[in-house]
Short mmCIF file of C-alpha atoms in Angstrom, two decimals:
data_model
loop_
_atom_site.label_atom_id
_atom_site.label_comp_id
_atom_site.label_asym_id
_atom_site.label_seq_id
_atom_site.Cartn_x
_atom_site.Cartn_y
_atom_site.Cartn_z
CA MET A 79 -107.88 -90.00 -9.30
CA LYS A 80 -109.25 -86.53 -10.19
CA VAL A 81 -112.37 -87.17 -8.08
CA SER A 82 -110.22 -88.40 -5.21
CA SER A 83 -107.99 -85.33 -5.47
CA ALA A 84 -110.98 -82.98 -5.55
CA LEU A 85 -112.53 -84.76 -2.56
CA SER A 86 -109.27 -84.49 -0.64
CA SER A 87 -109.13 -80.77 -1.38
CA LEU A 88 -112.72 -80.34 -0.22
CA VAL A 89 -112.03 -82.20 3.03
CA PHE A 90 -108.93 -80.06 3.62
CA LEU A 91 -110.92 -76.86 3.09
CA LEU A 92 -113.66 -78.05 5.46
CA LEU A 93 -111.09 -78.92 8.10
CA LEU A 94 -109.45 -75.52 7.66
CA LEU A 95 -112.84 -73.82 8.07
CA LEU A 96 -113.63 -75.91 11.16
CA THR A 97 -110.25 -75.06 12.69
CA SER A 98 -110.90 -71.35 12.11
CA VAL A 99 -114.27 -71.60 13.82
CA LEU A 100 -112.92 -73.60 16.75
CA ASP A 101 -110.12 -71.09 17.13
CA PHE A 102 -112.69 -68.69 18.54
CA VAL A 103 -114.26 -71.10 20.99
CA PRO A 104 -111.74 -70.21 23.75
CA ASN A 105 -112.94 -66.64 23.40
CA ILE A 106 -116.33 -67.48 24.82
CA ILE A 107 -116.10 -70.78 26.68
CA VAL A 108 -114.47 -71.25 30.04
CA GLU A 109 -113.44 -74.71 31.15
CA GLY A 110 -114.92 -76.19 34.27
CA GLY A 111 -118.15 -77.72 33.08
CA GLU A 112 -121.40 -76.33 31.75
CA GLU A 113 -122.33 -74.74 35.07
CA ASN A 114 -119.16 -72.66 35.01
CA ALA A 115 -119.30 -71.55 31.38
CA GLU A 116 -119.09 -67.76 31.11
CA GLN A 117 -119.28 -65.81 27.92
CA ALA A 118 -116.94 -63.04 26.85
CA GLU A 119 -119.74 -60.54 26.29
CA ASP A 120 -119.54 -57.62 23.96
CA VAL A 121 -118.11 -54.71 25.91
CA GLU A 122 -117.44 -51.15 24.83
CA ARG A 123 -115.76 -48.19 26.44
CA SER A 124 -118.98 -46.24 26.23
CA GLN A 125 -120.47 -48.59 28.86
CA PHE A 126 -118.22 -46.99 31.49
CA PRO A 127 -118.77 -43.62 33.18
CA ASP A 128 -117.33 -40.37 31.86
CA GLY A 129 -113.93 -39.75 33.41
CA PHE A 130 -113.30 -43.46 33.99
CA LEU A 131 -109.54 -44.12 33.71
CA PHE A 132 -108.34 -46.93 31.48
CA GLY A 133 -104.66 -47.71 31.78
CA VAL A 134 -101.81 -50.17 31.93
CA ALA A 135 -99.52 -51.04 34.83
CA THR A 136 -95.94 -52.07 35.57
CA SER A 137 -93.64 -51.91 38.58
CA SER A 138 -90.09 -50.58 38.79
CA TYR A 139 -88.29 -53.78 39.71
CA GLN A 140 -90.08 -55.84 37.08
CA VAL A 141 -89.27 -53.63 34.10
CA GLU A 142 -86.46 -51.15 34.77
CA GLY A 143 -83.23 -53.14 34.95
CA ALA A 144 -80.10 -50.96 35.26
CA VAL A 145 -79.63 -52.23 38.80
CA HIS A 146 -76.06 -50.94 39.06
CA GLU A 147 -76.52 -47.59 37.34
CA ASP A 148 -76.77 -43.97 38.47
CA GLY A 149 -76.43 -44.47 42.20
CA ARG A 150 -79.03 -47.19 42.68
CA SER A 151 -78.25 -49.51 45.60
CA LEU A 152 -78.83 -53.25 45.90
CA SER A 153 -82.40 -54.22 46.74
CA ASN A 154 -83.77 -57.14 48.73
CA TRP A 155 -84.93 -58.63 45.42
CA ASP A 156 -81.49 -58.25 43.80
CA VAL A 157 -79.95 -60.36 46.55
CA PHE A 158 -82.82 -62.86 46.53
CA ALA A 159 -82.84 -63.27 42.75
CA HIS A 160 -79.11 -63.99 42.68
CA THR A 161 -79.45 -66.76 45.25
CA LYS A 162 -79.49 -70.09 43.43
CA GLY A 163 -82.84 -71.83 43.31
CA ASN A 164 -85.04 -68.86 44.16
CA ILE A 165 -86.10 -67.86 40.63
CA GLU A 166 -87.32 -70.06 37.79
CA ASN A 167 -84.57 -70.83 35.26
CA GLY A 168 -82.11 -68.81 37.34
CA ASP A 169 -83.56 -65.58 35.91
CA ASN A 170 -82.92 -62.17 37.44
CA ALA A 171 -83.98 -58.57 36.86
CA ASP A 172 -80.57 -57.04 36.23
CA ILE A 173 -81.78 -55.98 32.78
CA ALA A 174 -85.48 -56.86 33.05
CA ASP A 175 -87.15 -55.00 30.14
CA ASP A 176 -84.50 -52.26 30.09
CA HIS A 177 -87.25 -49.74 30.77
CA TYR A 178 -84.65 -47.51 32.41
CA HIS A 179 -83.20 -46.82 28.97
CA ARG A 180 -86.37 -47.35 26.93
CA CYS A 181 -88.98 -45.52 29.00
CA LEU A 182 -89.67 -42.97 26.24
CA GLU A 183 -90.31 -45.77 23.76
CA ASP A 184 -92.68 -47.41 26.24
CA ILE A 185 -94.52 -44.14 26.80
CA GLU A 186 -94.91 -43.80 23.04
CA ILE A 187 -96.43 -47.29 23.01
CA MET A 188 -98.94 -46.22 25.66
CA HIS A 189 -99.78 -43.15 23.65
CA SER A 190 -100.40 -45.31 20.58
CA LEU A 191 -102.81 -47.44 22.60
CA GLY A 192 -104.75 -44.41 23.77
CA VAL A 193 -104.60 -45.11 27.53
CA ASP A 194 -105.71 -42.45 30.01
CA SER A 195 -103.28 -43.39 32.75
CA TYR A 196 -100.09 -45.31 33.50
CA ARG A 197 -99.63 -46.99 36.86
CA PHE A 198 -95.95 -47.41 37.73
CA SER A 199 -93.81 -47.52 40.86
CA VAL A 200 -90.63 -45.81 41.95
CA SER A 201 -87.61 -47.79 43.06
CA TRP A 202 -86.91 -47.10 46.74
CA GLU A 203 -83.26 -48.03 46.15
CA ARG A 204 -83.04 -45.57 43.25
CA ILE A 205 -84.48 -42.58 45.16
CA LEU A 206 -83.11 -43.24 48.66
CA PRO A 207 -80.40 -45.85 48.09
CA ARG A 208 -79.52 -46.04 51.79
CA GLY A 209 -82.87 -45.08 53.25
CA LYS A 210 -82.59 -42.63 56.13
CA PHE A 211 -78.87 -43.44 56.35
CA GLY A 212 -78.14 -41.49 53.17
CA ASP A 213 -79.33 -38.70 50.91
CA VAL A 214 -81.84 -38.50 48.09
CA ASN A 215 -80.28 -39.63 44.81
CA PRO A 216 -80.62 -36.82 42.20
CA ALA A 217 -80.31 -39.30 39.29
CA GLY A 218 -83.32 -41.20 40.59
CA ILE A 219 -85.40 -38.04 40.83
CA LEU A 220 -84.32 -37.07 37.31
CA PHE A 221 -85.38 -40.44 35.90
CA TYR A 222 -88.90 -40.36 37.34
CA ASN A 223 -89.30 -36.70 36.41
CA LYS A 224 -88.56 -37.74 32.83
CA ILE A 225 -91.28 -40.40 32.98
CA ILE A 226 -93.86 -38.08 34.56
CA ASP A 227 -93.18 -35.15 32.22
CA ASN A 228 -93.33 -37.29 29.10
CA LEU A 229 -96.52 -38.98 30.21
CA LEU A 230 -98.19 -35.61 30.72
CA LEU A 231 -96.94 -34.36 27.34
CA ARG A 232 -98.91 -37.20 25.77
CA GLY A 233 -102.00 -36.69 27.88
CA ILE A 234 -101.39 -39.73 30.11
CA GLU A 235 -102.11 -39.40 33.83
CA PRO A 236 -99.34 -40.70 36.13
CA PHE A 237 -100.66 -43.12 38.78
CA LEU A 238 -97.67 -43.54 41.07
CA THR A 239 -96.99 -46.37 43.54
CA ILE A 240 -94.44 -45.48 46.21
CA HIS A 241 -93.57 -49.06 47.27
CA HIS A 242 -94.06 -52.17 45.14
CA HIS A 243 -92.17 -55.03 46.90
CA ASP A 244 -88.53 -53.89 46.49
CA LEU A 245 -86.56 -51.98 49.15
CA PRO A 246 -82.87 -51.27 49.85
CA GLN A 247 -81.04 -54.35 51.12
CA GLU A 248 -79.31 -52.11 53.65
CA LEU A 249 -82.62 -51.72 55.52
CA MET A 250 -82.90 -55.50 55.70
CA ASP A 251 -79.36 -55.82 56.99
CA ARG A 252 -79.62 -53.02 59.57
CA TYR A 253 -82.93 -53.84 61.23
CA GLY A 254 -84.82 -56.57 59.35
CA GLY A 255 -86.99 -54.54 57.00
CA TRP A 256 -90.74 -54.74 57.57
CA LEU A 257 -90.31 -56.89 60.68
CA SER A 258 -89.06 -53.81 62.52
CA PRO A 259 -91.12 -50.73 63.47
CA LEU A 260 -88.09 -48.66 62.44
CA ILE A 261 -89.04 -49.05 58.79
CA GLN A 262 -92.07 -46.81 59.25
CA GLU A 263 -89.85 -43.73 59.54
CA ASP A 264 -87.88 -44.83 56.49
CA PHE A 265 -91.02 -45.30 54.42
CA VAL A 266 -92.41 -41.90 55.40
CA ARG A 267 -89.12 -40.33 54.31
CA LEU A 268 -89.41 -42.03 50.92
CA ALA A 269 -93.01 -40.87 50.58
CA GLU A 270 -92.04 -37.32 51.50
CA ALA A 271 -89.34 -37.27 48.83
CA CYS A 272 -91.89 -38.41 46.24
CA PHE A 273 -94.52 -35.86 47.31
CA LYS A 274 -91.93 -33.10 47.29
CA HIS A 275 -90.34 -33.86 43.92
CA PHE A 276 -93.31 -35.27 41.94
CA GLY A 277 -96.47 -34.10 43.67
CA ASP A 278 -96.90 -30.93 41.63
CA ARG A 279 -97.68 -33.19 38.63
CA VAL A 280 -98.94 -36.47 40.16
CA ARG A 281 -102.60 -36.53 41.17
CA TYR A 282 -102.94 -40.24 41.99
CA TRP A 283 -100.83 -41.89 44.68
CA ILE A 284 -100.60 -45.43 46.02
CA THR A 285 -98.60 -45.86 49.22
CA ILE A 286 -97.98 -49.62 49.25
CA ASN A 287 -98.82 -52.36 46.80
CA GLU A 288 -100.38 -55.55 48.23
CA PRO A 289 -99.28 -55.59 51.88
CA ASN A 290 -101.32 -58.77 52.36
CA LEU A 291 -99.52 -60.60 49.55
CA VAL A 292 -96.08 -59.49 50.81
CA SER A 293 -96.93 -60.61 54.35
CA GLU A 294 -98.05 -64.00 53.06
CA PHE A 295 -95.38 -64.76 50.46
CA ALA A 296 -92.36 -63.28 52.26
CA TYR A 297 -93.13 -64.16 55.89
CA GLU A 298 -95.65 -67.01 55.80
CA ARG A 299 -94.73 -69.11 52.78
CA GLY A 300 -91.12 -67.98 52.41
CA LYS A 301 -91.37 -67.55 48.64
CA TYR A 302 -90.35 -63.86 48.53
CA PRO A 303 -87.43 -62.18 50.31
CA PRO A 304 -86.46 -62.47 53.10
CA ALA A 305 -87.85 -66.02 52.72
CA ARG A 306 -88.97 -66.53 56.29
CA CYS A 307 -91.47 -69.24 57.25
CA SER A 308 -92.14 -72.28 59.42
CA PRO A 309 -93.90 -75.64 58.88
CA PRO A 310 -96.38 -76.53 57.50
CA PHE A 311 -96.15 -73.49 55.24
CA GLY A 312 -92.59 -74.07 54.14
CA ASN A 313 -89.09 -75.15 55.07
CA CYS A 314 -87.14 -71.95 55.76
CA SER A 315 -84.00 -71.39 57.80
CA ALA A 316 -85.85 -68.96 60.08
CA GLY A 317 -89.26 -67.47 60.68
CA ASN A 318 -92.66 -67.98 62.31
CA SER A 319 -95.49 -68.26 59.80
CA ASP A 320 -98.19 -67.94 62.46
CA VAL A 321 -96.96 -64.62 63.87
CA GLU A 322 -94.55 -62.72 61.60
CA PRO A 323 -97.07 -61.98 58.81
CA LEU A 324 -99.24 -60.21 61.40
CA ILE A 325 -96.31 -58.08 62.59
CA VAL A 326 -95.25 -57.16 59.06
CA MET A 327 -98.79 -56.18 58.07
CA HIS A 328 -99.08 -54.05 61.20
CA HIS A 329 -95.94 -52.09 60.34
CA MET A 330 -96.97 -51.67 56.69
CA LEU A 331 -100.39 -50.34 57.65
CA LEU A 332 -98.94 -47.86 60.15
CA ALA A 333 -96.37 -46.74 57.57
CA HIS A 334 -99.18 -46.21 55.08
CA ALA A 335 -101.27 -44.19 57.52
CA LYS A 336 -98.32 -41.99 58.57
CA ALA A 337 -97.50 -41.25 54.93
CA VAL A 338 -101.14 -40.36 54.24
CA LYS A 339 -101.20 -38.04 57.26
CA LEU A 340 -98.08 -36.29 55.97
CA TYR A 341 -99.58 -35.94 52.49
CA ARG A 342 -102.90 -34.62 53.71
CA GLU A 343 -101.36 -32.09 56.06
CA GLN A 344 -98.41 -30.80 54.03
CA PHE A 345 -99.00 -31.55 50.34
CA GLN A 346 -102.60 -32.37 49.44
CA PRO A 347 -104.03 -28.89 50.16
CA LYS A 348 -101.74 -27.35 47.53
CA GLN A 349 -101.29 -30.27 45.12
CA GLY A 350 -104.90 -31.50 45.21
CA GLY A 351 -104.15 -35.17 44.64
CA THR A 352 -105.70 -38.36 46.00
CA ILE A 353 -103.99 -41.21 47.86
CA GLY A 354 -104.86 -44.83 48.60
CA LEU A 355 -103.76 -48.38 49.33
CA VAL A 356 -103.68 -51.32 46.90
CA VAL A 357 -104.60 -54.80 48.12
CA SER A 358 -104.56 -58.24 46.52
CA THR A 359 -108.27 -59.06 46.39
CA HIS A 360 -109.10 -62.74 45.95
CA MET A 361 -112.73 -63.79 45.71
CA TYR A 362 -113.83 -66.90 47.57
CA GLU A 363 -116.88 -69.06 46.87
CA PRO A 364 -118.05 -71.89 49.17
CA LEU A 365 -116.78 -75.31 48.12
CA THR A 366 -120.17 -76.85 48.94
CA ASP A 367 -123.64 -75.60 49.85
CA ASP A 368 -122.94 -76.47 53.47
CA GLU A 369 -123.35 -73.50 55.81
CA LEU A 370 -119.89 -74.13 57.25
CA ASP A 371 -118.28 -73.61 53.84
CA ARG A 372 -120.37 -70.49 53.31
CA GLU A 373 -119.05 -69.14 56.57
CA ALA A 374 -115.54 -70.16 55.53
CA ALA A 375 -115.80 -68.16 52.29
CA SER A 376 -116.93 -65.09 54.22
CA ARG A 377 -114.23 -65.60 56.84
CA GLY A 378 -111.58 -66.06 54.16
CA LEU A 379 -112.49 -62.71 52.60
CA ALA A 380 -112.19 -60.99 55.97
CA PHE A 381 -108.82 -62.59 56.66
CA TYR A 382 -107.41 -61.78 53.19
CA VAL A 383 -109.08 -58.58 52.00
CA GLY A 384 -110.39 -57.17 55.28
CA TRP A 385 -107.00 -57.66 56.93
CA SER A 386 -105.71 -54.69 54.90
CA PHE A 387 -108.83 -52.64 54.16
CA ASP A 388 -110.67 -52.75 57.51
CA PRO A 389 -107.92 -50.84 59.38
CA VAL A 390 -107.59 -48.06 56.77
CA VAL A 391 -111.37 -47.59 56.61
CA PHE A 392 -112.62 -48.42 60.12
CA GLY A 393 -109.42 -48.07 62.17
CA ASP A 394 -109.00 -51.68 63.34
CA TYR A 395 -108.63 -55.27 62.19
CA PRO A 396 -111.72 -57.27 61.18
CA PRO A 397 -113.75 -58.67 64.09
CA GLU A 398 -113.46 -62.06 62.38
CA MET A 399 -109.70 -61.94 62.94
CA ARG A 400 -110.03 -60.80 66.53
CA ARG A 401 -112.28 -63.78 67.17
CA TYR A 402 -109.82 -66.43 66.00
CA HIS A 403 -106.49 -64.80 66.83
CA GLY A 404 -105.17 -64.46 70.34
CA SER A 405 -102.52 -62.10 71.58
CA GLU A 406 -100.42 -62.67 68.44
CA LEU A 407 -102.66 -60.21 66.52
CA PRO A 408 -101.15 -56.76 67.17
CA THR A 409 -103.33 -54.02 68.61
CA PHE A 410 -103.57 -50.37 67.64
CA THR A 411 -103.37 -47.79 70.41
CA SER A 412 -106.17 -45.24 70.67
CA ASP A 413 -104.05 -42.69 68.78
CA GLU A 414 -103.13 -45.26 66.15
CA ARG A 415 -106.77 -46.18 65.57
CA GLN A 416 -107.51 -42.53 64.97
CA LEU A 417 -104.54 -42.34 62.61
CA MET A 418 -105.63 -45.47 60.74
CA ARG A 419 -109.34 -44.64 60.41
CA ASP A 420 -110.26 -43.29 56.97
CA SER A 421 -106.59 -43.16 55.96
CA THR A 422 -107.34 -43.84 52.31
CA ASP A 423 -109.15 -41.80 49.66
CA PHE A 424 -109.79 -44.86 47.52
CA LEU A 425 -109.42 -48.64 47.58
CA GLY A 426 -107.11 -50.21 44.99
CA LEU A 427 -108.00 -53.75 43.94
CA ASN A 428 -105.52 -56.12 42.28
CA HIS A 429 -107.77 -58.95 41.16
CA TYR A 430 -106.69 -62.19 39.52
CA VAL A 431 -107.99 -65.00 41.72
CA THR A 432 -111.32 -66.68 42.47
CA LEU A 433 -111.16 -69.93 44.45
CA TYR A 434 -113.37 -72.29 46.41
CA ALA A 435 -113.22 -72.05 50.21
CA LYS A 436 -113.57 -74.97 52.63
CA ASP A 437 -114.10 -74.82 56.38
CA CYS A 438 -111.21 -76.24 58.43
CA ILE A 439 -112.66 -75.69 61.91
CA HIS A 440 -115.10 -78.58 61.87
CA SER A 441 -113.39 -80.81 59.30
CA SER A 442 -109.86 -81.79 58.35
CA CYS A 443 -108.15 -80.04 55.44
CA THR A 444 -105.46 -81.51 53.21
CA CYS A 445 -104.03 -80.30 49.89
CA PHE A 446 -103.65 -82.50 46.82
CA VAL A 447 -103.61 -80.00 43.93
CA PRO A 448 -101.20 -77.16 43.03
CA SER A 449 -103.93 -74.52 43.52
CA CYS A 450 -104.20 -75.45 47.21
CA PHE A 451 -101.69 -74.13 49.75
CA PRO A 452 -100.98 -75.90 53.06
CA GLY A 453 -101.91 -74.32 56.38
CA GLY A 454 -105.67 -73.96 55.96
CA ASP A 455 -106.14 -75.42 59.42
CA ARG A 456 -104.20 -72.56 61.06
CA ALA A 457 -105.47 -69.28 62.50
CA ILE A 458 -103.25 -67.22 60.18
CA ARG A 459 -105.37 -68.57 57.31
CA GLY A 460 -108.64 -68.12 59.19
CA PHE A 461 -109.07 -71.90 59.35
CA VAL A 462 -109.96 -71.81 55.65
CA SER A 463 -108.54 -73.98 52.88
CA THR A 464 -108.82 -72.66 49.32
CA THR A 465 -108.63 -74.58 46.06
CA GLY A 466 -109.40 -74.15 42.38
CA PHE A 467 -111.08 -77.55 42.05
CA ARG A 468 -114.38 -79.09 43.14
CA ASP A 469 -114.93 -82.78 42.47
CA GLY A 470 -111.98 -82.71 40.11
CA VAL A 471 -113.44 -79.89 38.00
CA ALA A 472 -111.66 -76.55 37.77
CA ILE A 473 -113.51 -73.40 38.81
CA GLY A 474 -112.49 -71.86 35.48
CA GLU A 475 -110.05 -72.25 32.63
CA PRO A 476 -106.49 -72.71 33.97
CA THR A 477 -103.77 -70.19 33.09
CA GLY A 478 -100.00 -70.04 33.46
CA ASN A 479 -100.31 -69.61 37.24
CA PRO A 480 -101.72 -72.65 39.09
CA ARG A 481 -103.93 -70.42 41.30
CA PHE A 482 -105.13 -68.10 38.55
CA PHE A 483 -108.26 -69.38 36.81
CA VAL A 484 -110.47 -67.49 34.37
CA VAL A 485 -113.56 -66.69 36.46
CA PRO A 486 -115.01 -63.37 35.28
CA ARG A 487 -117.89 -63.43 37.76
CA GLY A 488 -115.25 -63.18 40.50
CA MET A 489 -114.60 -59.58 39.43
CA GLU A 490 -118.24 -58.61 39.91
CA GLU A 491 -118.48 -60.55 43.17
CA VAL A 492 -115.39 -59.04 44.80
CA VAL A 493 -116.36 -55.50 43.74
CA ASP A 494 -119.85 -56.05 45.18
CA TYR A 495 -118.33 -57.40 48.41
CA ILE A 496 -116.06 -54.38 48.83
CA LYS A 497 -118.88 -52.01 47.88
CA GLU A 498 -121.05 -53.41 50.68
CA ARG A 499 -118.37 -53.83 53.34
CA TYR A 500 -116.83 -50.38 52.88
CA HIS A 501 -119.95 -48.33 52.08
CA ASN A 502 -119.10 -47.92 48.42
CA LYS A 503 -115.82 -46.08 48.94
CA PRO A 504 -114.27 -45.16 45.56
CA MET A 505 -112.39 -48.05 43.95
CA PHE A 506 -109.84 -48.55 41.20
CA ILE A 507 -109.03 -51.91 39.61
CA THR A 508 -105.30 -51.33 39.79
CA GLU A 509 -104.32 -54.71 38.28
CA ASN A 510 -106.11 -57.40 36.30
CA GLY A 511 -104.44 -59.64 33.74
CA TYR A 512 -104.12 -62.98 32.02
CA ALA A 513 -101.10 -65.26 32.53
CA SER A 514 -100.28 -67.10 29.32
CA PRO A 515 -99.62 -70.82 29.76
CA LYS A 516 -95.94 -71.52 30.31
CA GLY A 517 -93.93 -72.40 27.25
CA GLN A 518 -95.97 -70.42 24.72
CA GLN A 519 -93.74 -69.08 21.98
CA GLY A 520 -93.97 -67.40 18.60
CA VAL A 521 -97.39 -67.09 16.97
CA ASP A 522 -99.20 -68.72 19.91
CA LEU A 523 -97.79 -66.10 22.25
CA GLN A 524 -98.35 -63.17 19.91
CA HIS A 525 -101.79 -64.25 18.74
CA ASP A 526 -103.17 -64.11 22.30
CA ILE A 527 -106.90 -64.47 21.67
CA LYS A 528 -107.40 -65.88 25.16
CA ARG A 529 -106.02 -62.70 26.70
CA VAL A 530 -108.45 -60.69 24.58
CA ALA A 531 -111.35 -62.90 25.71
CA TYR A 532 -110.16 -62.62 29.32
CA HIS A 533 -110.19 -58.83 29.40
CA LYS A 534 -113.48 -58.60 27.53
CA SER A 535 -115.20 -60.92 30.00
CA TYR A 536 -113.69 -59.26 33.08
CA LEU A 537 -114.56 -55.79 31.81
CA SER A 538 -118.13 -56.99 31.15
CA ALA A 539 -118.35 -58.21 34.74
CA LEU A 540 -116.93 -54.91 35.99
CA ALA A 541 -119.44 -52.95 33.90
CA ARG A 542 -122.28 -54.93 35.51
CA ALA A 543 -120.97 -54.11 38.98
CA ILE A 544 -120.81 -50.42 38.06
CA ARG A 545 -124.36 -50.49 36.67
CA ASN A 546 -125.39 -51.97 40.02
CA GLY A 547 -123.99 -48.96 41.81
CA ALA A 548 -120.32 -49.72 42.54
CA ASP A 549 -118.18 -46.57 42.54
CA VAL A 550 -115.30 -47.89 40.42
CA ARG A 551 -113.25 -45.19 38.73
CA GLY A 552 -110.55 -46.96 36.74
CA TYR A 553 -109.17 -50.21 35.32
CA PHE A 554 -105.50 -51.02 34.70
CA ILE A 555 -104.34 -53.99 32.65
CA TRP A 556 -101.39 -55.92 34.01
CA SER A 557 -99.25 -55.52 32.15
CA LEU A 558 -98.09 -53.20 29.41
CA ILE A 559 -95.17 -55.51 28.57
CA ASP A 560 -94.04 -59.02 29.51
CA ASN A 561 -91.71 -58.61 32.45
CA PHE A 562 -89.88 -60.21 35.37
CA GLU A 563 -92.72 -61.99 37.18
CA TRP A 564 -90.99 -62.39 40.53
CA THR A 565 -90.17 -66.05 41.32
CA ASP A 566 -91.52 -67.14 37.94
CA GLY A 567 -88.87 -65.08 36.18
CA TYR A 568 -89.78 -64.60 32.53
CA ASP A 569 -91.72 -67.87 32.20
CA ILE A 570 -95.15 -66.35 32.84
CA LYS A 571 -96.26 -63.51 30.57
CA PHE A 572 -99.04 -60.98 31.17
CA GLY A 573 -98.11 -58.27 28.67
CA LEU A 574 -99.99 -56.67 25.82
CA TYR A 575 -96.54 -56.50 24.26
CA ALA A 576 -93.95 -59.25 24.13
CA VAL A 577 -90.30 -58.35 24.75
CA ASP A 578 -87.56 -60.00 22.73
CA ARG A 579 -85.13 -61.12 25.44
CA VAL A 580 -82.14 -60.54 23.11
CA THR A 581 -82.96 -57.27 21.33
CA MET A 582 -85.44 -55.89 23.91
CA ASP A 583 -87.77 -54.99 21.02
CA ARG A 584 -91.40 -54.53 22.04
CA ILE A 585 -93.67 -56.69 19.90
CA PRO A 586 -97.43 -55.95 20.01
CA LYS A 587 -99.71 -58.91 20.54
CA SER A 588 -103.28 -59.20 19.30
CA SER A 589 -104.41 -57.99 22.72
CA ALA A 590 -102.63 -54.66 22.15
CA LYS A 591 -104.61 -54.14 18.96
CA TRP A 592 -107.82 -55.10 20.76
CA TYR A 593 -107.16 -52.70 23.66
CA ARG A 594 -106.40 -49.86 21.26
CA ASP A 595 -109.67 -50.51 19.41
CA PHE A 596 -111.57 -50.79 22.69
CA LEU A 597 -110.15 -47.50 23.94
CA HIS A 598 -111.15 -45.82 20.69
CA ASN A 599 -114.61 -47.44 20.97
CA ILE A 600 -114.06 -49.53 17.84
CA SER A 601 -115.84 -52.89 17.96
CA PHE A 602 -114.48 -55.90 16.06
CA ASN A 603 -116.14 -58.60 18.10
CA HIS A 604 -116.79 -60.80 15.09
CA GLN A 605 -113.37 -60.41 13.52
CA GLU A 606 -110.28 -62.42 14.26
CA PRO A 607 -107.69 -60.33 16.12
CA ARG A 608 -104.83 -59.41 13.82
CA ILE A 609 -101.18 -59.94 14.64
CA ALA A 610 -99.56 -56.53 14.74
CA ILE A 611 -96.05 -55.79 13.50
CA PRO A 612 -93.16 -55.33 15.94
CA PHE A 613 -92.95 -51.86 17.44
CA SER A 614 -89.20 -51.68 16.89
CA SER A 615 -87.64 -52.84 13.66
CA ALA A 616 -84.43 -54.81 13.50
CA ASP A 617 -82.36 -51.65 12.96
CA GLY A 618 -83.85 -50.01 16.05
CA PHE A 619 -86.00 -47.43 14.25
CA LEU A 620 -89.66 -47.00 15.09
CA PRO A 621 -92.03 -47.95 12.25
CA ASN A 622 -95.29 -46.16 11.47
CA ILE A 623 -94.62 -42.98 13.44
CA LYS A 624 -97.08 -40.29 12.39
CA ASN A 625 -97.61 -37.03 14.24
CA GLY A 626 -95.82 -38.37 17.28
CA THR A 627 -98.02 -41.47 17.51
CA ALA A 628 -96.79 -45.03 17.02
CA GLU A 629 -99.29 -46.97 14.93
CA MET A 630 -99.75 -50.70 14.48
CA ALA A 631 -100.23 -52.23 11.06
#
C-alpha cells in the first residue's frame, strides 16, 4: 500500500510537471498545421528605434459611459444599442467602463505601465451635441482637457482621434449622416473645435478611425448603425450594399482632407503637430498557388486598404477599383484631387486580420465557414472571397472573433505592402490586439498567456519589418481595458486589464505585467507570467501607490 501510495504521488507530480510545461506551448505554437507554426520570438524594447512610441488605445464610446451626463446628446450607437437584437446579450454602453468618472485612475494605470502615449477619441456628441445646429459644450471640453493635462503631467503623449464611429443621432435624423455631403461641414466644425481647444497640447491627431470598416459594416453588411444593406450581404429594411459604401467612403475622405487643410493652414504652423488617417488593414494571402488567386490577394488589398490610403496619398482611388467599378464609384473633381493628394502626414494601421483570398471572377465563390462573408462575387468586394481556412485548416490559431486568427507574419507582410505602395510614408500601428475566446472567466481570463504570446510574436514581426526599412514610429495595444466591443458587447475582451462589471474595478492581467516589463526592457521570457493583484481594492482605495505610481504585486 505504501509503494502504491508513493507511486501515485510520483505520477501526480509528473502530471503536474507536464501540465506546467504544456501550459507554455500556446505561447510558441500557432494552430493551423506545421507549415503555419510561428514562434513567439524573444522581443525587447531596445530592438525598436529611439523615439518609437509604445502605447495603449481606447475609444470614447467603448469606455466612457455617462451617456446622459453633462450635456452629451444621444449618439447613433446609443439608439442602435438600445434596439433589441443588435448587441450580444442585450448589452449597451450606457456605463461602459465608467471612464468618464474614472479617467484619472485609468491614466494612473497607464503611468504604472510606463507607456509613452495614449490613443483615445473624443465623443462628437459630447463636444458638439447638436453638430452645427448647436454650440460647443463646455463640459465636454473640460472633460478632455482633464484627460490631456493629466496625461502630460505623467509624461504620456496624447494621441487624439477626432471621430471613432459614434456621432450625434441628430445628424442621422436631419440628413442621413455619412450618406450626405452635408456631414463634411459638420465634421470640419468638430475638428476645428478640437484643434482650437486641445491643439496647444496635442501633437498627434487622427481625423477618422477606419472609414473602410465603417463603410463596410454600416452600409454594406448592415451590422453597425444605421444598419443599411441589401442581399446577399444582409437582410436590412433599406440600403444598397453595392453603392452606398462607396458614397460614404467618398464623404469621409473629403471630410478628412478638409479638416487636414484647416489644420495645416490655421493651426499646424503654430502648434507644430502631425495629422493622419487610420485604416483597418487586413492582409490577404492567396488561397492557392494559382495565379488567379495571387491576383485576387493583390486586388483585395487594393479594394480594402488602397480604397482609403490611395486617395489621401495619390489623390484618387486605386486603379484596380476604377477597372472593376463603373459609374457607381464616385469621382473627385480636379480641385478635390488636389485637396486629397498628400492629405496625411502619416498612415495609421489597425491590424488584426490575415486571411486567404480566392478569385471570384473566373470561378464561383460560396461561403461555408464563419470567417467567410458573402458577396465575394460582387464588385464592391473586388470579386474576391476571403476565408480563414484552406482545406479545412485554419490560417492561424482562432481567437474570440471568427475572422481574427493569430498570424504574426501578417503584420510584417502588411507593413511591407504599405511601405512599397506608399513610398515608405511614416506609419503607426494604431491598434493591434488579441481577442480572448468567448466565455473565458476568472483565472483563465486573468492569466492571459496567449495574449502575451500574441503581442510578443506580432512585435517580433514588426521589428523585422522595421529592420528591413519600414518607417514605423509607434505601436498601440488594443486595448488598455476590456470594453464595449460594439455588436459583441462585453463578450469579447482585448484588454490588458479586466473590468469587474459590478464594481468597475480594474484588474491587471498577466499581459499588463508583461507589457510593463517589456516597456522597462525587463526580459522574463522563460518565466511564467504572474497574476497581478487588482488595481482597486474592495474598499475603492488604490493599493501599492508609491511616488504617484501604481505598482503591481
